[in-house]
Coordinates of C-alpha atoms in Angstrom, one line a residue:
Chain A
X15 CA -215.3 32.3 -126.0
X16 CA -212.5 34.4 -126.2
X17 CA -211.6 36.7 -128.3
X18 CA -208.0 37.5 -130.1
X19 CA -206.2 40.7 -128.7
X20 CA -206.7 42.1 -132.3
X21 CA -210.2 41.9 -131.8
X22 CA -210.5 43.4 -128.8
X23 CA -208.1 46.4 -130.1
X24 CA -210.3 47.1 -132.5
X25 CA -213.7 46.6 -130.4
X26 CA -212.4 49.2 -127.7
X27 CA -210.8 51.4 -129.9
X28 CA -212.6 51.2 -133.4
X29 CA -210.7 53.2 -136.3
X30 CA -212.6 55.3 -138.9
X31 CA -216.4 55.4 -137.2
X32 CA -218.4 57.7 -138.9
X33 CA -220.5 58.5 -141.7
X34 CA -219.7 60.2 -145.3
X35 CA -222.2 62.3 -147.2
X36 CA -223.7 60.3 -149.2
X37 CA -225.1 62.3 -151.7
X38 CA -221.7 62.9 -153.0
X39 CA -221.2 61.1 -156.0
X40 CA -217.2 60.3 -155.3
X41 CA -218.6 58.2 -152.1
X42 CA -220.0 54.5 -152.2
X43 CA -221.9 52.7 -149.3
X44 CA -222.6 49.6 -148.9
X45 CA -225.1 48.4 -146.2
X46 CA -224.7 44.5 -145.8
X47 CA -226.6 42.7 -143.3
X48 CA -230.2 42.5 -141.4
X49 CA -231.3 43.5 -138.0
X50 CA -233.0 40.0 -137.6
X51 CA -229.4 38.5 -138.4
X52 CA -227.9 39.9 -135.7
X53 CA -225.3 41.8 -137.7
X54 CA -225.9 45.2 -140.1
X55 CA -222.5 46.7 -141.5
X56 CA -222.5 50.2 -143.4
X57 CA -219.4 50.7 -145.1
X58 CA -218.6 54.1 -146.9
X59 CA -215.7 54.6 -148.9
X60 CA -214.6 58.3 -150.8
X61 CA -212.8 57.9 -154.2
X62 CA -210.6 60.7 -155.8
X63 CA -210.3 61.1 -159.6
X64 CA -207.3 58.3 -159.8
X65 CA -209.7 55.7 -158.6
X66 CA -207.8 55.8 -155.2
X67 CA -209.8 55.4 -151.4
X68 CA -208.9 58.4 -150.0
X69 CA -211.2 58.0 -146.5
X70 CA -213.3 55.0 -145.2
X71 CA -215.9 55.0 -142.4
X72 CA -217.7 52.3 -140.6
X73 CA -220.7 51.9 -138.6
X74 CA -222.1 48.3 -137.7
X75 CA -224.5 47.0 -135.2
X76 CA -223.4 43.3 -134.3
X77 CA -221.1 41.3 -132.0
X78 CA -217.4 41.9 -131.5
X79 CA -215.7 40.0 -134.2
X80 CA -218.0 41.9 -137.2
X81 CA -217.2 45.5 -135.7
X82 CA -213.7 44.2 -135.7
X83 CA -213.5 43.2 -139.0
X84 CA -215.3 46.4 -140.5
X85 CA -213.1 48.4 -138.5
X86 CA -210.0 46.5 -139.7
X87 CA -211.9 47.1 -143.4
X88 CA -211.6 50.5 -143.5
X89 CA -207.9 50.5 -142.3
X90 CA -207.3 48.4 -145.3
X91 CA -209.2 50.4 -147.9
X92 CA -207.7 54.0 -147.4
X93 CA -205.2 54.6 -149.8
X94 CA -205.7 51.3 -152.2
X95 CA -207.1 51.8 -155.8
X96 CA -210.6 50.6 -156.0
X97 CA -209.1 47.3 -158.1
X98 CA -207.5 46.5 -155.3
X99 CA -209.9 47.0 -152.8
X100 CA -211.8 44.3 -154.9
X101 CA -209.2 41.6 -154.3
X102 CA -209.6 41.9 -150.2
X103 CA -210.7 38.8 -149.2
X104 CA -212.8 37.3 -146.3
X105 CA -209.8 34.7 -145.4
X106 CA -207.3 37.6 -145.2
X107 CA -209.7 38.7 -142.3
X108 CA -210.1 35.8 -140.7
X109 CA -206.6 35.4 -140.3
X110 CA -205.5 39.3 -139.3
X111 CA -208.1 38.8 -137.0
X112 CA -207.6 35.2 -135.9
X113 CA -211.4 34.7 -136.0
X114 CA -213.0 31.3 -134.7
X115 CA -214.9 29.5 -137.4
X116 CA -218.5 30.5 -136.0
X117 CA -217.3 34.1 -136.4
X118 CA -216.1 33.5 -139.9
X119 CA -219.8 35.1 -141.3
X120 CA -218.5 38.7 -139.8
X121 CA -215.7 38.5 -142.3
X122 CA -217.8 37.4 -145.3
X123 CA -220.1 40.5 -144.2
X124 CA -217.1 42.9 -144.4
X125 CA -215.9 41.8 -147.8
X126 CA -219.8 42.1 -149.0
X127 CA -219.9 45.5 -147.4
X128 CA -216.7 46.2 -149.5
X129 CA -217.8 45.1 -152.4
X130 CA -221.2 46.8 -152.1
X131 CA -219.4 50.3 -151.3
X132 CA -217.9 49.8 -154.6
X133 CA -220.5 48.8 -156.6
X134 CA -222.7 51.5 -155.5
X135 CA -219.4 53.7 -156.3
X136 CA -219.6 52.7 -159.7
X137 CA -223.1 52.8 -160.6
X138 CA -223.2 56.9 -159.5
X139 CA -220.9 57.0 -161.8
X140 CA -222.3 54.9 -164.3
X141 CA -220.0 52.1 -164.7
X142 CA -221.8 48.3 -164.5
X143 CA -221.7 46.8 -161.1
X144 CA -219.4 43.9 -160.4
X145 CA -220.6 40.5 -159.9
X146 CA -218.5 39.0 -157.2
X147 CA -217.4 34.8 -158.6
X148 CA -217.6 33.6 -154.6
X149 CA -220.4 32.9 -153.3
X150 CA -221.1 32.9 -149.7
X151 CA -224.7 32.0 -149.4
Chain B
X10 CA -216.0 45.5 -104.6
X11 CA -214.1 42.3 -106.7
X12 CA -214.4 42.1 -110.2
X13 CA -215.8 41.2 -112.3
X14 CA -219.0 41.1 -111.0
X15 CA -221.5 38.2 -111.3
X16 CA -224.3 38.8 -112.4
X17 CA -225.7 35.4 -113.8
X18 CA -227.3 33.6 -111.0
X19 CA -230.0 32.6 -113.5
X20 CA -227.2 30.2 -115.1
X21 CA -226.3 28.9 -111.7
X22 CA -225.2 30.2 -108.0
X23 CA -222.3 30.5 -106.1
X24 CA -222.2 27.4 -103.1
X25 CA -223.4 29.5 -99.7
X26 CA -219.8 29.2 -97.4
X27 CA -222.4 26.9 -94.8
X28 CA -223.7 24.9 -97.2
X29 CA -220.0 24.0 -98.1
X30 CA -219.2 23.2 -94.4
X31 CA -222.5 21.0 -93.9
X32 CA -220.9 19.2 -96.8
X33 CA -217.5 18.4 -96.1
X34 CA -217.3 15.7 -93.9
X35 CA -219.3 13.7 -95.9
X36 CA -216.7 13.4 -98.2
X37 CA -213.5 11.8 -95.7
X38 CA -215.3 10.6 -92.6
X39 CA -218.9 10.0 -93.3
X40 CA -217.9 8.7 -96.8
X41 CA -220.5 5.3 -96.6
X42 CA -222.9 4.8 -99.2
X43 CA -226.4 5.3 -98.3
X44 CA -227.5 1.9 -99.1
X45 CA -225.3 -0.2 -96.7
X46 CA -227.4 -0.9 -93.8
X47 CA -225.3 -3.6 -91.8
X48 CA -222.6 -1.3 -91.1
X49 CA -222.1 2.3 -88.9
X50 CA -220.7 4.1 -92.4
X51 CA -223.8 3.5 -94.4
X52 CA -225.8 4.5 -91.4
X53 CA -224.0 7.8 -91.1
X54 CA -224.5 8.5 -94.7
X55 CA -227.9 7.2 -94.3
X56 CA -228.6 10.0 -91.8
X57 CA -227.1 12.7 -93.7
X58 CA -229.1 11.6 -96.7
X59 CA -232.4 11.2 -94.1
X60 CA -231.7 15.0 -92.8
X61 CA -231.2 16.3 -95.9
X62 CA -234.5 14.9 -97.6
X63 CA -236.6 16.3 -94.6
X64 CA -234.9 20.1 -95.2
X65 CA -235.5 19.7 -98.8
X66 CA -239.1 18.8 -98.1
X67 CA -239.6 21.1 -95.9
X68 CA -239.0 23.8 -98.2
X69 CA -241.5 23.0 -100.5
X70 CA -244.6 21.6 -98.0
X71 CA -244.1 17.8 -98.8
X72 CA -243.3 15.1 -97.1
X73 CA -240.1 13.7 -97.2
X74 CA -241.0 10.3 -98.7
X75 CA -242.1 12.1 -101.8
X76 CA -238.6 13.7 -102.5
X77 CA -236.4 11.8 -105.1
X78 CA -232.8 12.5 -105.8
X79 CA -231.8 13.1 -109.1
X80 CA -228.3 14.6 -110.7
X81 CA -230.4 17.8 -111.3
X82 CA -233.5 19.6 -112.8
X83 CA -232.7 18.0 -116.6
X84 CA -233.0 14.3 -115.4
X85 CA -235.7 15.3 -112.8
X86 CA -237.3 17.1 -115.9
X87 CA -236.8 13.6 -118.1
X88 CA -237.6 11.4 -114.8
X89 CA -241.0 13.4 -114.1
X90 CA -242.4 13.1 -118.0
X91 CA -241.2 10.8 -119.4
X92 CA -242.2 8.1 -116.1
X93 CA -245.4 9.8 -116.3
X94 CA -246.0 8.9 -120.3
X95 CA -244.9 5.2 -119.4
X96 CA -246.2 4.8 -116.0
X97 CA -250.2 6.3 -117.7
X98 CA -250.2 4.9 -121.0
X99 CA -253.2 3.0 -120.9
X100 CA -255.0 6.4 -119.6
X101 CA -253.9 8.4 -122.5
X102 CA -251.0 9.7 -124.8
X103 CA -251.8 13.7 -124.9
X104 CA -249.3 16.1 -122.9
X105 CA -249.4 19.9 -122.6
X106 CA -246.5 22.2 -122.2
X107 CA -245.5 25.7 -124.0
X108 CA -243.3 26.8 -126.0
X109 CA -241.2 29.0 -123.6
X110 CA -240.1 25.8 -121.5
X111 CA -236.7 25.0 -120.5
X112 CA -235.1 22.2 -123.3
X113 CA -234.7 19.7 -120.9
X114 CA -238.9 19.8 -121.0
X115 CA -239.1 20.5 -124.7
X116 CA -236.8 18.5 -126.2
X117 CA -237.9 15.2 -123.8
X118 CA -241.4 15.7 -125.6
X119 CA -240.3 15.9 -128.8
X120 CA -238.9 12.9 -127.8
X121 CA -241.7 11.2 -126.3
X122 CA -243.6 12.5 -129.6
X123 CA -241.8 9.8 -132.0
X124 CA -242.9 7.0 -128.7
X125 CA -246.9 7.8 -130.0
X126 CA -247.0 10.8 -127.5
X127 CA -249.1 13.7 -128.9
X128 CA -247.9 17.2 -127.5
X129 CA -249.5 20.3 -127.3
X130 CA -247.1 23.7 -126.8
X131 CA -249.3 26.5 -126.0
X132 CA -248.4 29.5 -127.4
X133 CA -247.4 32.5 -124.2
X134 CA -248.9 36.2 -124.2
X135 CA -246.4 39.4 -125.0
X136 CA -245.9 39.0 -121.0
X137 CA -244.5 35.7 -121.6
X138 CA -247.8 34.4 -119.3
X139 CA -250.1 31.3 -120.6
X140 CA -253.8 32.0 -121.6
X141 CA -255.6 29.6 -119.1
X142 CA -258.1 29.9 -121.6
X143 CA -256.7 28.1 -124.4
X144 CA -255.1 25.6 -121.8
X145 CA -258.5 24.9 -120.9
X146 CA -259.4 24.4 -124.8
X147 CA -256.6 22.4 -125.1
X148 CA -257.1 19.5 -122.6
X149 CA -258.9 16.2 -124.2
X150 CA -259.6 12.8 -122.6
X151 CA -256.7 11.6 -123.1
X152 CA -254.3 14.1 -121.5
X153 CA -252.1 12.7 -118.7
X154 CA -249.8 15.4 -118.0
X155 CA -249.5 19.3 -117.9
X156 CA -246.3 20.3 -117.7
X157 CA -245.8 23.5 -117.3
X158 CA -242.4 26.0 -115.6
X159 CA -242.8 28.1 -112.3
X160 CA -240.7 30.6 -113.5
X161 CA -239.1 31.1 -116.3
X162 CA -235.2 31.3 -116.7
X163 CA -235.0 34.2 -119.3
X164 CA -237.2 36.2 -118.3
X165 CA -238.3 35.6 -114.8
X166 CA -242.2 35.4 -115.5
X167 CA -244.2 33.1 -112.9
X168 CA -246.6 31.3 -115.0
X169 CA -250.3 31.2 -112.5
X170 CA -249.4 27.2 -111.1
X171 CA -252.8 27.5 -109.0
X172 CA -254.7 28.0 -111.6
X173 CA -253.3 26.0 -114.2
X174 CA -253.3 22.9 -111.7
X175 CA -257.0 23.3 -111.0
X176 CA -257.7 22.9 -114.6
X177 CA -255.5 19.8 -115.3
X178 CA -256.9 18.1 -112.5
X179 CA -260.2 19.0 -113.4
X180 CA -259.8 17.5 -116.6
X181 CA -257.8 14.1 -115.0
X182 CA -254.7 15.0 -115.7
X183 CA -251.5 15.8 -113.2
X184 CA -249.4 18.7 -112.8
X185 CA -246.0 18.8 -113.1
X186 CA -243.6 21.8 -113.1
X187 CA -240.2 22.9 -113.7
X188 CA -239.5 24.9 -110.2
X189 CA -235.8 25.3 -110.7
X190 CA -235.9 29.2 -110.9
X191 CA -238.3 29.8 -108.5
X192 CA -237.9 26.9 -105.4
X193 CA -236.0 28.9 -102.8
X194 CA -236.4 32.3 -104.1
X195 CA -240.4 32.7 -103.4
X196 CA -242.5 30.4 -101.9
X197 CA -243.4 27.3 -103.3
X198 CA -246.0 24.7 -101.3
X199 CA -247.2 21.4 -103.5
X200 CA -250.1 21.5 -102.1
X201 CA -251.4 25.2 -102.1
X202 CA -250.3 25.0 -105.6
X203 CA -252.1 21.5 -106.9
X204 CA -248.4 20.4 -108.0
X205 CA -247.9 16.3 -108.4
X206 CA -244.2 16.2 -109.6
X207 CA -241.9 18.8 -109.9
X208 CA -238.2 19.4 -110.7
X209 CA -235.4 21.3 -108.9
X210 CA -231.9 21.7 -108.4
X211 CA -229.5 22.4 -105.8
X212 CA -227.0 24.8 -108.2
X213 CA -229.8 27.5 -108.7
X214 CA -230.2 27.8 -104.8
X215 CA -226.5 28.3 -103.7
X216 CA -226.0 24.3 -103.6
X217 CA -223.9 22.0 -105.1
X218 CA -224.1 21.3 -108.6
X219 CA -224.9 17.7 -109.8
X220 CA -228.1 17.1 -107.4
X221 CA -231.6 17.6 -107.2
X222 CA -234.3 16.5 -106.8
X223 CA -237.9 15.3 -108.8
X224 CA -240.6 15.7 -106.1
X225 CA -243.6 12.8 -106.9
X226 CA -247.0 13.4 -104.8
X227 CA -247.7 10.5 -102.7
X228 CA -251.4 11.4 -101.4
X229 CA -254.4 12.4 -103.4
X230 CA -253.2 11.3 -105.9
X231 CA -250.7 8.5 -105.5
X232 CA -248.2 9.3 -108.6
X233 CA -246.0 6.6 -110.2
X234 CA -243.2 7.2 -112.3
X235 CA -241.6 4.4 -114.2
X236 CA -238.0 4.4 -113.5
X237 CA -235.7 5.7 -116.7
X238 CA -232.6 4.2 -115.2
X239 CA -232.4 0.3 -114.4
X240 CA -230.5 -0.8 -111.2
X241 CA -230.2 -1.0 -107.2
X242 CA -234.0 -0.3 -106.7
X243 CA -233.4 3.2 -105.1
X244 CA -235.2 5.8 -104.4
X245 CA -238.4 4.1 -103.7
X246 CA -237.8 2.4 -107.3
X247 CA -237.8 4.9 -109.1
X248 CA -234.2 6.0 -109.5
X249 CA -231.5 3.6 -109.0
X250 CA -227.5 4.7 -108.6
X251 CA -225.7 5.6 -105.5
X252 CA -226.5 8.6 -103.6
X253 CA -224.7 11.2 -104.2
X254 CA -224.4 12.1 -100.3
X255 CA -222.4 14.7 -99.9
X256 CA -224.4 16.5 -102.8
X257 CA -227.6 15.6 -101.0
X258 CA -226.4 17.1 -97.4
X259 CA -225.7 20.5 -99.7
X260 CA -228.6 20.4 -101.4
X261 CA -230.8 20.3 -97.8
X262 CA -228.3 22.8 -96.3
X263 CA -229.2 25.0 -99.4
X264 CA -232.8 24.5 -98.7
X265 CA -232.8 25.2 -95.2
X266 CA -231.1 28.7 -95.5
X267 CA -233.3 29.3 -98.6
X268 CA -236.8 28.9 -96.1
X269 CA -235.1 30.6 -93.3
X270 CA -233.8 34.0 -95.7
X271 CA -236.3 33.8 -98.3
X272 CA -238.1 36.4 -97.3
X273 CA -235.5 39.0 -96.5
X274 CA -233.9 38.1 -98.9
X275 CA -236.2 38.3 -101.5
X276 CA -237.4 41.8 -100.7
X277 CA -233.5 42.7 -100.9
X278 CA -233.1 41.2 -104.1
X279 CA -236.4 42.9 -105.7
X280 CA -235.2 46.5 -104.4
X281 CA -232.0 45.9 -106.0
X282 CA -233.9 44.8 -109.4
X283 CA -236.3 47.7 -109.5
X284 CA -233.5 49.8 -109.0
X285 CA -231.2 48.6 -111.7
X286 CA -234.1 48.1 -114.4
X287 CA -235.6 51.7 -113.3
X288 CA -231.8 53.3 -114.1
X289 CA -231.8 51.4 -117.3
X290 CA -235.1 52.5 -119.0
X291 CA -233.9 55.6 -118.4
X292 CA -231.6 54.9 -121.7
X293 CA -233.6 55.6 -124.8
X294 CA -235.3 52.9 -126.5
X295 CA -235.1 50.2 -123.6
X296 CA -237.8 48.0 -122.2
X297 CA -238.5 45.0 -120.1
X298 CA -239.3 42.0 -121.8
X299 CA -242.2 40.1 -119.8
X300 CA -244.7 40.5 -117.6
X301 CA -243.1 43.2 -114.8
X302 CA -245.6 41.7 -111.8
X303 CA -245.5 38.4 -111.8
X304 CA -242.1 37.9 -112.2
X305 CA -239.1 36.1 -109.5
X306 CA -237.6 38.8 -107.6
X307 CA -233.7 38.6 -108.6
X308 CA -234.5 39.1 -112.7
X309 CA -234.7 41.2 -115.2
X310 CA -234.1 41.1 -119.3
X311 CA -234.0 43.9 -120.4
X312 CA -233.3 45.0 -124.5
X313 CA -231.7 47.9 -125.7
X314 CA -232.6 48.7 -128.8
X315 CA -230.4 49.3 -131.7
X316 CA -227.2 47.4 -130.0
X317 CA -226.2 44.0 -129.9
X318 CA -226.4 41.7 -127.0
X319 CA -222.7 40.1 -127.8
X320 CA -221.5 43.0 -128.8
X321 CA -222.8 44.8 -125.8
X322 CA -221.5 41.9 -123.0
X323 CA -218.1 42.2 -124.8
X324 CA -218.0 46.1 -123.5
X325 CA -219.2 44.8 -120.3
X326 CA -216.0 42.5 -119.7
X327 CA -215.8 43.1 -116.2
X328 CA -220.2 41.9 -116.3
X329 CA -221.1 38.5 -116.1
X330 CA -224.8 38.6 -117.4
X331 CA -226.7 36.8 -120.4
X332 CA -227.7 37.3 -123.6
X333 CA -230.7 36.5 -125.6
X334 CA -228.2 37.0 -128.7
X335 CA -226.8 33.2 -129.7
X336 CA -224.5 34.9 -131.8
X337 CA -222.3 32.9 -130.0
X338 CA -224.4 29.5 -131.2
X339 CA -223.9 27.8 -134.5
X340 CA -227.2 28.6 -135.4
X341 CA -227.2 32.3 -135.1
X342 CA -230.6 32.1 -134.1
X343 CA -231.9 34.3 -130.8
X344 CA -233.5 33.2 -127.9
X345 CA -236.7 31.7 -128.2
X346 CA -237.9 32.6 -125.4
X347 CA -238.2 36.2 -126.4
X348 CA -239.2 35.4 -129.7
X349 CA -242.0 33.6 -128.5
X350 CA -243.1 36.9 -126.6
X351 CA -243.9 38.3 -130.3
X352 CA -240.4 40.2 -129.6
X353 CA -238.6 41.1 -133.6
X354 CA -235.6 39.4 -133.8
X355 CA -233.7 42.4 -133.7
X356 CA -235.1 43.0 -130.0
X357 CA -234.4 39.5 -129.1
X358 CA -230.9 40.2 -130.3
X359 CA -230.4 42.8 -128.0
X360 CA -231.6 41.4 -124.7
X361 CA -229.7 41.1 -121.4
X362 CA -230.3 39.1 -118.5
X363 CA -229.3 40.5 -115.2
X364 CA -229.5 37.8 -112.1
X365 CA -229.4 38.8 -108.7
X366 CA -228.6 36.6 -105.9
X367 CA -227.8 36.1 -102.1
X368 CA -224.3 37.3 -102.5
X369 CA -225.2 40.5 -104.7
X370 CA -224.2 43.9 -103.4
X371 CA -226.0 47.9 -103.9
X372 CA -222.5 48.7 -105.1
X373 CA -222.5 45.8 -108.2
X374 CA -225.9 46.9 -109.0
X375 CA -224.7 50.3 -109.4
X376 CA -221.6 49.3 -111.5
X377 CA -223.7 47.0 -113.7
X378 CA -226.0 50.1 -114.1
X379 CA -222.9 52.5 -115.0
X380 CA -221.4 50.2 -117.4
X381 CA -224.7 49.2 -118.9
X382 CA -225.3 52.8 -119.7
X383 CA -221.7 53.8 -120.9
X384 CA -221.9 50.0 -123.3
X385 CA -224.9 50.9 -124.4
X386 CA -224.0 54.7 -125.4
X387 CA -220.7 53.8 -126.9
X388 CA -222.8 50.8 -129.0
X389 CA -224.7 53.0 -130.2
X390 CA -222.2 55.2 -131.7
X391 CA -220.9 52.9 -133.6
X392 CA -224.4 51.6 -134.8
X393 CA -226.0 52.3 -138.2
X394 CA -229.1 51.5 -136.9
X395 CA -229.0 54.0 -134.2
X396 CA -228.4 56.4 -136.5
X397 CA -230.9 55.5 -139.3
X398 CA -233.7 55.5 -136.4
X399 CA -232.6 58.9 -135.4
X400 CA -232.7 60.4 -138.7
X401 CA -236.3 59.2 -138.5
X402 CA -235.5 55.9 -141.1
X403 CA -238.6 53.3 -140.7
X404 CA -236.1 50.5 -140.4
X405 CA -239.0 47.7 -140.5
X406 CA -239.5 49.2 -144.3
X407 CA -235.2 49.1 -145.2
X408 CA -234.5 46.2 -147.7
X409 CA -232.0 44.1 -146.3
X410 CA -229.2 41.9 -147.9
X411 CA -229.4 39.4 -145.8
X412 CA -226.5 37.0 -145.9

């Protein structure tokens, strides 16, 4: 199979690897995923007091297309408010990303790691966690 | 050296440059078919076809009149059981195999399993081996077959044939075997090994693709298979079609070189394997999957912890191995092979299949060693679970959202 030369930019040269402290309260991670799955994706995000993303870091074990679309991920959360960083959809990945249909699952993953990087944002801080209306599963 | 490299010669071989120039003029000049006899083209073909059964013979210990020609190791695999199931119904219905078979065996006995066939898949050891034991505890009256691989393709184990075909015949039942991985690389003789049908291929021994052949003992016992394909009567009966002669003249060129260089070459081959798998534990966290001494002489699968196999063959663009990852499959599911080794998921994820062959050189084993190591390092940074295991993180006790 071959993959799209966004795919590979991002593969060779992965943006925004890392880890944040997360013990910090102003940083949410999300771990989505399961070894036995073939794909685990730990997305952090930190948050400043206007509710903006000001840094993003990735680490995921999988094929590819999923450390594509995490690394993609965390180029599109820096700098968005957190409300917006709940609108980023799977589809919009699929299609930056011009991922086959069997690799459409990494991009679900990402917008689950997104959304879990939020929620856990929210509940340190002790607002209620948001229920996502798609279902993937 | 050219790249990229290729190392898959588990998935199929490259055609030998002589077995390409016994072939040729079988395709212009001696272009007969087989089967005319009243004319001087069919009895050139004839010839090539005559030579070629006698070299592929040869190469196992049988006698050319118990050599069939199939399209390959799948119909020879289909020919072999599901002949045998028709040809010994009124003897019995029970067949044994395992579970780490090739599909072409596996899925024609789930097939023969809604035809009244009752199938036994024995379970392997962690070295990917059978327990003789239980094969023992598993035979009944009514078995007719036991079918069970030479060597396996993922992993490279060689199942004990010797052994297994004394107790099937003890027990009235024949022996057949899958022998594509292993006829031509070590040696394989039907009758030091008990075997009474086995399949093989041409494409897995520097041949032609498209032809191979289902050998059926003739003497002690005399095996039958019914014919799966209905037409000119050829091969003794039992498979009808056109020969494919110009496939056929490859695939006995390919055998002949394969008994003549066997030896050297499999002593090559095995130096370059023990080198390359020796260089690669040395990476934290990797380990052979199967049984390291029984095993053919150009494999090794080997996992790497904490990485992913598709993820890992992506960084190794200019690599052509395998992966036990089917991330690439619609079903997302890994090999089962490995997982029938008792290997997590997660390990069978992150296997790699490196095939040697004839045409392999020390300089490509140490580039598939250097980019291994530099995949798997840069993998690893980039993995969460690399990290979580170095900070000491029982990942067997994380809760995963599994999607």
């Amino acid at each position: 199979m071959a993959y799209s030369d966004k795919v590979i930019d991002h593969y060779t040269n992965p943006r925004n690897v890392g880890t944040l402290d997360k013990s910090k309260n102003n940083v949410g991670t999300g771990l989505v995923g399961a070894p036995e799955c073939g794909d685990v994706m730990r997305l952090q995000i930190e948050v400043d007091g206007n509710n903006v993303i000001t840094d993003a870091k990735f680490k995921t074990f999988g094929c590819g297309s999923a450390i594509a679309s995490s690394s993609l991920a965390t180029e599109w959360l820096k700098g968005k408010s957190i409300d917006d960083a709940m609108t980023i959809d799977n589809m919009d990945i699929v299609e930056e990303l011009a991922l086959p249909p069997v690799k459409i699952h990494c991009s679900v993953l990402a917008e689950d790691a997104i959304k879990a990087a939020i929620n856990d944002y929210r509940v340190k801080n002790g607002l209620a966690p948001i229920e996502s209306e798609k279902s993937h599963h | 050296m050219k790249l990229p490299v290729y190392l898959d010669n588990n998935a199929t071989t490259p055609m030998d440059p002589r077995v390409l120039e016994a072939m040729l003029p079988y395709f212009t000049e001696k272009f007969g078919n087989a089967a005319s006899r009243n004319h001087a083209f069919g009895w050139a073909a004839e010839e090539g076809v005559d030579y070629a059964r006698e070299q592929v013979a040869q190469l196992i210990g049988a006698s050319e009149k118990e050599i069939i020609f199939t399209s390959g190791a799948t119909e020879g695999d289909n020919l072999g059981i599901k002949g045998v199931f028709e040809m010994y119904q009124d003897k019995g219905n029970h067949i044994i195999t395992t579970v780490t078979e090739h599909k072409a065996v596996l899925d024609t006995c789930k097939h023969l399993e809604k035809q009244g066939a009752k199938v036994t898949y024995l379970p392997v050891k962690e070295d990917g081996l059978i327990d003789l034991k239980e094969l023992e505890a598993a035979m009944t009256p009514q078995t007719i077959l036991v079918c069970i691989m030479y060597g396996n393709n993922e992993i490279g184990v060689i199942q004990p044939v010797k052994e297994i075909s004394a107790i099937a015949h003890k027990h009235g039942a024949l022996f057949m075997t899958d022998g594509t991985q292993a006829v031509g690389k070590i040696p394989v003789n039907v009758d030091a090994d008990g075997i009474d049908l086995m399949a093989f291929t041409g494409h897995k021994m520097y041949g032609p693709k498209g032809v191979g052949a289902l050998y059926v003992r003739r003497k002690n016992p005399r095996v039958k298979v019914t014919a799966q394909m209905d037409g000119g009567g050829h091969e003794r009966g039992m498979r009808s079609g056109t020969l494919n002669v110009a496939g056929i003249v490859g695939f006995g060129k390919a055998a002949e070189l394969c008994r003549l260089e066997m030896d050297t070459e499999a002593k090559r081959l095995a130096a370059f394997r023990d080198k390359l798998q020796s260089s690669l534990l040395e990476l934290e966290e990797s380990y052979v999957n199967g049984n390291v001494e029984h095993r053919l002489p150009h494999v090794a699968n080997i996992s790497f912890k904490y990485v992913e196999g598709e993820g890992l063959m992506m960084a190794m663009k200019d690599l052509a191995v395998s992966s036990g990852s089917a991330c690439t499959s619609a079903s997302l599911e890994p090999s089962y092979v490995l997982k029938s080794l008792g290997l997590s998921d997660d390990l069978a994820h992150s296997s790699i299949r490196y095939g040697l062959g004839r045409f392999t050189t020390e300089e490509e084993v140490d580039y598939a060693i250097e980019v291994t190591k530099k995949a798997v390092n840069h993998l690893r940074d980039l993995s969460p679970l690399w990290e979580m295991f170095k900070e000491g993180i029982d990942l067997d006790k994380v809760e995963w959202v599994e999607h």
